């Protein structure tokens, strides 16, 4: 069974690698930050590597971004780790004998398609660099 990744976990991994780029980084380190199992992080990193977003080598604890953070969009990450690219899902179980149940699925599919298009457009405009900047700004306020 394939682990269903959260987009936030994948972005978290990439941001961690970008910010902590001058140190040894293990899957255990990242797992501790995400509060996940290290094996889950390794599978997630493998997916990010396959998508051309992360460079890593087995046995070396030095992962790095495969391209600059401002060239990695949230949409790139989303497509790399989510097996089902639909953000919203229509419940397939409705009572077709009910006037609402018989018509809600098609109505919601149309609505969800429009929401998906807007979300994907926005994800294409947001980059990992934007996320890193937000993290750094919040870290500076705490210091």
Tab-separated table of N, CA and C in Angstrom:
chain	number	residue	atom	x	y	z
A	1	UNK	N	0.839	-1.189	0.000
A	1	UNK	CA	0.000	0.000	0.000
A	1	UNK	C	0.877	1.242	0.000
A	2	UNK	N	0.602	2.161	-0.879
A	2	UNK	CA	1.382	3.384	-0.982
A	2	UNK	C	0.921	4.374	0.074
A	3	UNK	N	1.862	4.971	0.757
A	3	UNK	CA	1.562	5.988	1.760
A	3	UNK	C	0.959	7.202	1.076
A	4	UNK	N	-0.107	7.705	1.613
A	4	UNK	CA	-0.737	8.895	1.053
A	4	UNK	C	-0.094	10.124	1.690
A	5	UNK	N	0.753	10.778	0.944
A	5	UNK	CA	1.494	11.918	1.467
A	5	UNK	C	0.618	13.153	1.544
A	6	UNK	N	0.932	13.956	2.487
A	6	UNK	CA	0.312	15.261	2.572
A	6	UNK	C	1.231	16.240	1.853
A	7	UNK	N	0.638	17.145	1.155
A	7	UNK	CA	1.424	18.166	0.464
A	7	UNK	C	2.311	18.908	1.454
A	8	UNK	N	1.762	19.199	2.613
A	8	UNK	CA	2.541	19.943	3.609
A	8	UNK	C	3.790	19.172	4.048
A	9	UNK	N	3.710	17.837	4.123
A	9	UNK	CA	4.884	17.036	4.488
A	9	UNK	C	5.981	17.175	3.437
A	10	UNK	N	5.595	17.129	2.182
A	10	UNK	CA	6.574	17.235	1.101
A	10	UNK	C	7.223	18.608	1.076
A	11	UNK	N	6.427	19.638	1.245
A	11	UNK	CA	6.981	21.001	1.285
A	11	UNK	C	7.883	21.145	2.502
A	12	UNK	N	7.475	20.546	3.611
A	12	UNK	CA	8.268	20.572	4.841
A	12	UNK	C	9.645	19.961	4.592
A	13	UNK	N	9.696	18.813	3.939
A	13	UNK	CA	10.968	18.150	3.629
A	13	UNK	C	11.855	19.060	2.790
A	14	UNK	N	11.300	19.616	1.738
A	14	UNK	CA	12.101	20.466	0.847
A	14	UNK	C	12.583	21.729	1.559
A	15	UNK	N	11.730	22.334	2.361
A	15	UNK	CA	12.130	23.530	3.102
A	15	UNK	C	13.225	23.188	4.114
A	16	UNK	N	13.079	22.060	4.782
A	16	UNK	CA	14.085	21.622	5.744
A	16	UNK	C	15.443	21.464	5.054
A	17	UNK	N	15.439	20.785	3.926
A	17	UNK	CA	16.680	20.559	3.180
A	17	UNK	C	17.286	21.886	2.723
A	18	UNK	N	16.454	22.804	2.288
A	18	UNK	CA	16.954	24.095	1.802
A	18	UNK	C	17.523	24.948	2.942
A	19	UNK	N	16.860	24.948	4.067
A	19	UNK	CA	17.275	25.809	5.180
A	19	UNK	C	18.459	25.214	5.937
A	20	UNK	N	18.479	23.919	6.114
A	20	UNK	CA	19.548	23.240	6.855
A	20	UNK	C	20.533	22.636	5.848
A	21	UNK	N	20.924	23.403	4.858
A	21	UNK	CA	21.699	22.864	3.736
A	21	UNK	C	23.180	22.669	4.018
A	22	UNK	N	23.702	23.198	5.102
A	22	UNK	CA	25.129	23.077	5.354
A	22	UNK	C	25.444	22.030	6.422
A	23	UNK	N	24.463	21.217	6.757
A	23	UNK	CA	24.645	20.222	7.802
A	23	UNK	C	24.271	18.839	7.302
A	24	UNK	N	24.725	17.842	8.057
A	24	UNK	CA	24.303	16.466	7.803
A	24	UNK	C	22.810	16.390	8.122
A	25	UNK	N	22.034	15.826	7.198
A	25	UNK	CA	20.589	15.695	7.385
A	25	UNK	C	20.204	14.240	7.158
A	26	UNK	N	19.662	13.612	8.178
A	26	UNK	CA	19.205	12.237	8.040
A	26	UNK	C	17.682	12.213	7.928
A	27	UNK	N	17.169	11.098	7.470
A	27	UNK	CA	15.712	10.954	7.424
A	27	UNK	C	15.133	11.013	8.833
A	28	UNK	N	15.900	10.594	9.831
A	28	UNK	CA	15.447	10.701	11.226
A	28	UNK	C	15.311	12.158	11.650
A	29	UNK	N	16.243	13.005	11.205
A	29	UNK	CA	16.157	14.436	11.525
A	29	UNK	C	14.875	15.033	10.964
A	30	UNK	N	14.619	14.741	9.705
A	30	UNK	CA	13.419	15.284	9.057
A	30	UNK	C	12.171	14.683	9.676
A	31	UNK	N	12.203	13.384	9.948
A	31	UNK	CA	11.055	12.717	10.562
A	31	UNK	C	10.721	13.347	11.908
A	32	UNK	N	11.733	13.725	12.652
A	32	UNK	CA	11.510	14.378	13.939
A	32	UNK	C	10.818	15.723	13.748
A	33	UNK	N	11.201	16.451	12.734
A	33	UNK	CA	10.592	17.755	12.458
A	33	UNK	C	9.137	17.611	12.011
A	34	UNK	N	8.871	16.594	11.195
A	34	UNK	CA	7.525	16.366	10.671
A	34	UNK	C	6.655	15.587	11.660
A	35	UNK	N	7.338	14.913	12.614
A	35	UNK	CA	6.671	13.987	13.527
A	35	UNK	C	6.064	12.824	12.757
A	36	UNK	N	6.942	12.187	11.982
A	36	UNK	CA	6.565	11.023	11.185
A	36	UNK	C	7.635	9.962	11.355
A	37	UNK	N	7.391	8.800	10.828
A	37	UNK	CA	8.346	7.710	10.839
A	37	UNK	C	9.415	7.969	9.778
A	38	UNK	N	10.665	7.653	10.083
A	38	UNK	CA	11.760	7.887	9.131
A	38	UNK	C	11.564	7.129	7.824
A	39	UNK	N	10.960	5.950	7.871
A	39	UNK	CA	10.737	5.198	6.631
A	39	UNK	C	9.735	5.927	5.731
A	40	UNK	N	8.772	6.587	6.330
A	40	UNK	CA	7.822	7.388	5.560
A	40	UNK	C	8.550	8.549	4.898
A	41	UNK	N	9.454	9.183	5.623
A	41	UNK	CA	10.229	10.296	5.072
A	41	UNK	C	11.100	9.808	3.922
A	42	UNK	N	11.701	8.648	4.065
A	42	UNK	CA	12.542	8.114	2.976
A	42	UNK	C	11.716	7.856	1.712
A	43	UNK	N	10.516	7.320	1.878
A	43	UNK	CA	9.654	7.105	0.702
A	43	UNK	C	9.248	8.439	0.077
A	44	UNK	N	8.948	9.402	0.910
A	44	UNK	CA	8.588	10.726	0.421
A	44	UNK	C	9.762	11.348	-0.329
A	45	UNK	N	10.950	11.241	0.238
A	45	UNK	CA	12.137	11.777	-0.432
A	45	UNK	C	12.396	11.066	-1.752
A	46	UNK	N	12.128	9.782	-1.810
A	46	UNK	CA	12.298	9.037	-3.069
A	46	UNK	C	11.343	9.578	-4.129
A	47	UNK	N	10.111	9.877	-3.737
A	47	UNK	CA	9.155	10.448	-4.688
A	47	UNK	C	9.607	11.833	-5.159
A	48	UNK	N	10.121	12.630	-4.250
A	48	UNK	CA	10.613	13.967	-4.620
A	48	UNK	C	11.831	13.859	-5.534
A	49	UNK	N	12.654	12.863	-5.288
A	49	UNK	CA	13.820	12.621	-6.147
A	49	UNK	C	13.373	12.204	-7.544
A	50	UNK	N	12.408	11.271	-7.620
A	50	UNK	CA	11.889	10.823	-8.929
A	50	UNK	C	11.297	11.985	-9.722
A	51	UNK	N	10.734	12.952	-9.025
A	51	UNK	CA	10.122	14.105	-9.686
A	51	UNK	C	11.146	15.174	-10.070
A	52	UNK	N	12.405	14.944	-9.735
A	52	UNK	CA	13.445	15.905	-10.091
A	52	UNK	C	13.489	17.129	-9.193
A	53	UNK	N	12.994	16.986	-7.962
A	53	UNK	CA	12.970	18.110	-7.032
A	53	UNK	C	14.032	17.994	-5.949
A	54	UNK	N	14.553	16.805	-5.742
A	54	UNK	CA	15.497	16.552	-4.665
A	54	UNK	C	16.625	15.670	-5.196
A	55	UNK	N	17.826	15.921	-4.710
A	55	UNK	CA	18.978	15.082	-5.028
A	55	UNK	C	19.422	14.433	-3.728
A	56	UNK	N	19.536	13.114	-3.750
A	56	UNK	CA	20.027	12.401	-2.570
A	56	UNK	C	20.682	11.112	-3.027
A	57	UNK	N	21.569	10.607	-2.177
A	57	UNK	CA	22.241	9.349	-2.461
A	57	UNK	C	22.146	8.472	-1.226
A	58	UNK	N	21.876	7.209	-1.430
A	58	UNK	CA	21.817	6.269	-0.320
A	58	UNK	C	23.147	6.272	0.423
A	59	UNK	N	23.071	6.300	1.735
A	59	UNK	CA	24.277	6.277	2.554
A	59	UNK	C	24.885	7.638	2.825
A	60	UNK	N	24.491	8.648	2.086
A	60	UNK	CA	24.987	10.010	2.324
A	60	UNK	C	23.858	10.852	2.909
A	61	UNK	N	24.134	11.486	4.012
A	61	UNK	CA	23.117	12.306	4.665
A	61	UNK	C	23.259	13.761	4.230
A	62	UNK	N	23.257	13.974	2.928
A	62	UNK	CA	23.409	15.322	2.371
A	62	UNK	C	22.416	15.568	1.234
A	63	UNK	N	21.117	15.450	1.481
A	63	UNK	CA	20.163	15.751	0.412
A	63	UNK	C	20.223	17.241	0.075
A	64	UNK	N	19.871	17.559	-1.156
A	64	UNK	CA	19.823	18.973	-1.549
A	64	UNK	C	18.749	19.142	-2.618
A	65	UNK	N	18.338	20.375	-2.796
A	65	UNK	CA	17.341	20.663	-3.820
A	65	UNK	C	17.947	20.417	-5.193
A	66	UNK	N	17.142	19.910	-6.103
A	66	UNK	CA	17.625	19.631	-7.453
A	66	UNK	C	17.666	20.890	-8.309
A	67	UNK	N	16.973	21.929	-7.877
A	67	UNK	CA	16.995	23.214	-8.578
A	67	UNK	C	16.712	24.308	-7.561
A	68	UNK	N	16.932	25.553	-7.914
A	68	UNK	CA	16.708	26.638	-6.956
A	68	UNK	C	15.265	26.649	-6.427
A	69	UNK	N	15.131	27.050	-5.168
A	69	UNK	CA	13.820	27.056	-4.507
A	69	UNK	C	12.798	27.915	-5.250
A	70	UNK	N	13.248	28.965	-5.923
A	70	UNK	CA	12.301	29.829	-6.637
A	70	UNK	C	11.851	29.211	-7.964
A	71	UNK	N	12.419	28.046	-8.304
A	71	UNK	CA	11.993	27.328	-9.507
A	71	UNK	C	11.153	26.091	-9.179
A	72	UNK	N	10.928	25.840	-7.905
A	72	UNK	CA	10.104	24.712	-7.479
A	72	UNK	C	8.760	25.272	-7.028
A	73	UNK	N	7.718	24.967	-7.776
A	73	UNK	CA	6.398	25.477	-7.414
A	73	UNK	C	5.684	24.489	-6.490
A	74	UNK	N	4.718	25.013	-5.774
A	74	UNK	CA	3.883	24.161	-4.934
A	74	UNK	C	3.177	23.125	-5.809
A	75	UNK	N	2.819	23.513	-7.015
A	75	UNK	CA	2.178	22.573	-7.937
A	75	UNK	C	3.135	21.428	-8.300
A	76	UNK	N	4.416	21.731	-8.496
A	76	UNK	CA	5.408	20.686	-8.770
A	76	UNK	C	5.425	19.660	-7.638
A	77	UNK	N	5.416	20.159	-6.423
A	77	UNK	CA	5.473	19.282	-5.251
A	77	UNK	C	4.182	18.471	-5.148
A	78	UNK	N	3.063	19.126	-5.343
A	78	UNK	CA	1.759	18.469	-5.282
A	78	UNK	C	1.704	17.302	-6.265
A	79	UNK	N	2.126	17.543	-7.476
A	79	UNK	CA	2.079	16.493	-8.506
A	79	UNK	C	3.093	15.388	-8.235
A	80	UNK	N	4.163	15.716	-7.523
A	80	UNK	CA	5.193	14.720	-7.220
A	80	UNK	C	4.751	13.718	-6.167
A	81	UNK	N	3.924	14.148	-5.233
A	81	UNK	CA	3.647	13.273	-4.091
A	81	UNK	C	2.200	12.824	-3.939
A	82	UNK	N	1.290	13.486	-4.572
A	82	UNK	CA	-0.110	13.102	-4.441
A	82	UNK	C	-0.478	12.165	-5.587
A	83	UNK	N	-0.957	10.977	-5.245
A	83	UNK	CA	-1.321	10.025	-6.284
A	83	UNK	C	-2.646	10.373	-6.938
A	84	UNK	N	-3.537	10.985	-6.189
A	84	UNK	CA	-4.809	11.445	-6.736
A	84	UNK	C	-4.741	12.965	-6.749
A	85	UNK	N	-4.699	13.550	-7.899
A	85	UNK	CA	-4.495	14.987	-8.007
A	85	UNK	C	-5.754	15.813	-7.798
A	86	UNK	N	-6.847	15.173	-7.423
A	86	UNK	CA	-8.062	15.927	-7.137
A	86	UNK	C	-8.042	16.384	-5.687
A	87	UNK	N	-8.222	17.677	-5.472
A	87	UNK	CA	-8.239	18.210	-4.117
A	87	UNK	C	-9.519	17.844	-3.376
A	88	UNK	N	-10.620	17.846	-4.088
A	88	UNK	CA	-11.927	17.571	-3.495
A	88	UNK	C	-12.526	16.337	-4.156
A	89	UNK	N	-13.277	15.590	-3.389
A	89	UNK	CA	-13.843	14.348	-3.906
A	89	UNK	C	-15.336	14.288	-3.622
A	90	UNK	N	-16.086	13.878	-4.603
A	90	UNK	CA	-17.534	13.719	-4.479
A	90	UNK	C	-17.819	12.336	-3.895
A	91	UNK	N	-18.675	12.288	-2.913
A	91	UNK	CA	-19.077	11.007	-2.326
A	91	UNK	C	-19.875	10.229	-3.372
A	92	UNK	N	-19.420	9.039	-3.741
A	92	UNK	CA	-20.121	8.279	-4.784
A	92	UNK	C	-21.411	7.621	-4.281
A	93	UNK	N	-21.627	7.632	-2.984
A	93	UNK	CA	-22.804	6.967	-2.416
A	93	UNK	C	-23.909	7.986	-2.153
A	94	UNK	N	-24.856	8.044	-3.006
A	94	UNK	CA	-26.041	8.870	-2.773
A	94	UNK	C	-27.269	8.084	-3.202
A	95	UNK	N	-28.378	8.480	-2.690
A	95	UNK	CA	-29.651	7.820	-2.991
A	95	UNK	C	-30.196	8.404	-4.291
A	96	UNK	N	-30.150	7.623	-5.362
A	96	UNK	CA	-30.614	8.098	-6.665
A	96	UNK	C	-32.136	8.277	-6.717
A	97	UNK	N	-32.851	7.749	-5.733
A	97	UNK	CA	-34.295	7.949	-5.671
A	97	UNK	C	-34.662	9.277	-5.012
A	98	UNK	N	-33.686	9.938	-4.462
A	98	UNK	CA	-33.896	11.250	-3.829
A	98	UNK	C	-33.555	12.332	-4.851
A	99	UNK	N	-34.356	13.376	-4.970
A	99	UNK	CA	-34.050	14.419	-5.961
A	99	UNK	C	-32.713	15.119	-5.695
A	100	UNK	N	-32.285	15.169	-4.443
A	100	UNK	CA	-30.982	15.766	-4.135
A	100	UNK	C	-29.887	14.748	-4.454
A	101	UNK	N	-30.024	13.545	-3.913
A	101	UNK	CA	-29.031	12.493	-4.128
A	101	UNK	C	-28.808	12.166	-5.594
A	102	UNK	N	-29.840	12.266	-6.394
A	102	UNK	CA	-29.740	11.949	-7.816
A	102	UNK	C	-28.991	13.019	-8.599
A	103	UNK	N	-28.872	14.216	-8.050
A	103	UNK	CA	-28.301	15.332	-8.814
A	103	UNK	C	-27.083	15.997	-8.178
A	104	UNK	N	-26.804	15.697	-6.937
A	104	UNK	CA	-25.729	16.425	-6.255
A	104	UNK	C	-24.340	16.066	-6.781
A	105	UNK	N	-24.135	14.812	-7.165
A	105	UNK	CA	-22.796	14.424	-7.615
A	105	UNK	C	-22.336	15.229	-8.829
A	106	UNK	N	-23.176	15.333	-9.853
A	106	UNK	CA	-22.789	16.074	-11.053
A	106	UNK	C	-22.635	17.571	-10.746
A	107	UNK	N	-23.487	18.077	-9.876
A	107	UNK	CA	-23.404	19.492	-9.502
A	107	UNK	C	-22.095	19.764	-8.771
A	108	UNK	N	-21.761	18.912	-7.816
A	108	UNK	CA	-20.516	19.094	-7.069
A	108	UNK	C	-19.294	18.868	-7.937
A	109	UNK	N	-19.347	17.914	-8.861
A	109	UNK	CA	-18.216	17.693	-9.763
A	109	UNK	C	-17.888	18.955	-10.545
A	110	UNK	N	-18.893	19.633	-11.031
A	110	UNK	CA	-18.689	20.874	-11.766
A	110	UNK	C	-18.066	21.942	-10.863
A	111	UNK	N	-18.596	22.078	-9.674
A	111	UNK	CA	-18.066	23.043	-8.711
A	111	UNK	C	-16.617	22.695	-8.351
A	112	UNK	N	-16.373	21.436	-8.032
A	112	UNK	CA	-15.039	21.006	-7.630
A	112	UNK	C	-14.028	21.164	-8.760
A	113	UNK	N	-14.442	20.957	-9.995
A	113	UNK	CA	-13.544	21.165	-11.135
A	113	UNK	C	-13.090	22.620	-11.205
A	114	UNK	N	-14.009	23.546	-10.956
A	114	UNK	CA	-13.652	24.975	-10.975
A	114	UNK	C	-12.707	25.322	-9.817
A	115	UNK	N	-12.979	24.779	-8.639
A	115	UNK	CA	-12.109	25.009	-7.483
A	115	UNK	C	-10.718	24.429	-7.760
A	116	UNK	N	-10.677	23.254	-8.337
A	116	UNK	CA	-9.398	22.603	-8.671
A	116	UNK	C	-8.585	23.486	-9.619
A	117	UNK	N	-9.224	24.017	-10.637
A	117	UNK	CA	-8.522	24.858	-11.619
A	117	UNK	C	-7.930	26.097	-10.948
A	118	UNK	N	-8.689	26.733	-10.082
A	118	UNK	CA	-8.197	27.926	-9.380
A	118	UNK	C	-7.039	27.548	-8.455
A	119	UNK	N	-7.186	26.453	-7.720
A	119	UNK	CA	-6.141	26.012	-6.796
A	119	UNK	C	-4.851	25.683	-7.546
A	120	UNK	N	-4.960	24.986	-8.671
A	120	UNK	CA	-3.762	24.629	-9.422
A	120	UNK	C	-3.080	25.868	-10.006
A	121	UNK	N	-3.855	26.836	-10.427
A	121	UNK	CA	-3.272	28.086	-10.921
A	121	UNK	C	-2.499	28.782	-9.811
A	122	UNK	N	-3.076	28.829	-8.629
A	122	UNK	CA	-2.408	29.466	-7.495
A	122	UNK	C	-1.166	28.676	-7.082
A	123	UNK	N	-1.255	27.351	-7.051
A	123	UNK	CA	-0.095	26.532	-6.698
A	123	UNK	C	1.054	26.746	-7.685
A	124	UNK	N	0.732	26.998	-8.934
A	124	UNK	CA	1.763	27.219	-9.945
A	124	UNK	C	2.484	28.551	-9.739
A	125	UNK	N	1.860	29.470	-9.014
A	125	UNK	CA	2.469	30.777	-8.765
A	125	UNK	C	3.205	30.860	-7.430
A	126	UNK	N	3.006	29.885	-6.571
A	126	UNK	CA	3.669	29.880	-5.264
A	126	UNK	C	4.866	28.952	-5.329
A	127	UNK	N	5.997	29.407	-4.804
A	127	UNK	CA	7.215	28.609	-4.885
A	127	UNK	C	7.711	28.190	-3.504
A	128	UNK	N	8.634	27.257	-3.529
A	128	UNK	CA	9.299	26.856	-2.296
A	128	UNK	C	10.024	28.050	-1.683
A	129	UNK	N	10.545	28.935	-2.504
A	129	UNK	CA	11.215	30.136	-1.995
A	129	UNK	C	10.247	30.986	-1.174
A	130	UNK	N	8.985	31.063	-1.587
A	130	UNK	CA	7.984	31.804	-0.816
A	130	UNK	C	7.794	31.168	0.564
A	131	UNK	N	7.758	29.862	0.599
A	131	UNK	CA	7.594	29.139	1.863
A	131	UNK	C	8.809	29.376	2.766
A	132	UNK	N	9.988	29.254	2.192
A	132	UNK	CA	11.227	29.457	2.956
A	132	UNK	C	11.271	30.872	3.516
A	133	UNK	N	10.891	31.841	2.708
A	133	UNK	CA	10.868	33.236	3.175
A	133	UNK	C	9.919	33.393	4.363
A	134	UNK	N	8.752	32.765	4.285
A	134	UNK	CA	7.811	32.834	5.394
A	134	UNK	C	8.372	32.208	6.666
A	135	UNK	N	9.036	31.070	6.523
A	135	UNK	CA	9.643	30.404	7.672
A	135	UNK	C	10.728	31.289	8.278
A	136	UNK	N	11.590	31.820	7.425
A	136	UNK	CA	12.698	32.662	7.908
A	136	UNK	C	12.188	33.922	8.594
A	137	UNK	N	11.140	34.509	8.038
A	137	UNK	CA	10.562	35.717	8.651
A	137	UNK	C	10.005	35.394	10.031
A	138	UNK	N	9.310	34.287	10.159
A	138	UNK	CA	8.753	33.907	11.466
A	138	UNK	C	9.858	33.540	12.456
A	139	UNK	N	10.900	32.880	11.966
A	139	UNK	CA	12.036	32.544	12.842
A	139	UNK	C	12.709	33.802	13.361
A	140	UNK	N	12.849	34.807	12.504
A	140	UNK	CA	13.505	36.055	12.911
A	140	UNK	C	12.689	36.786	13.972
A	141	UNK	N	11.380	36.708	13.890
A	141	UNK	CA	10.522	37.365	14.883
A	141	UNK	C	10.643	36.709	16.251
A	142	UNK	N	10.907	35.408	16.268
A	142	UNK	CA	11.019	34.670	17.532
A	142	UNK	C	12.369	34.936	18.180
A	143	UNK	N	13.399	35.117	17.370
A	143	UNK	CA	14.767	35.306	17.894
A	143	UNK	C	14.950	36.594	18.636
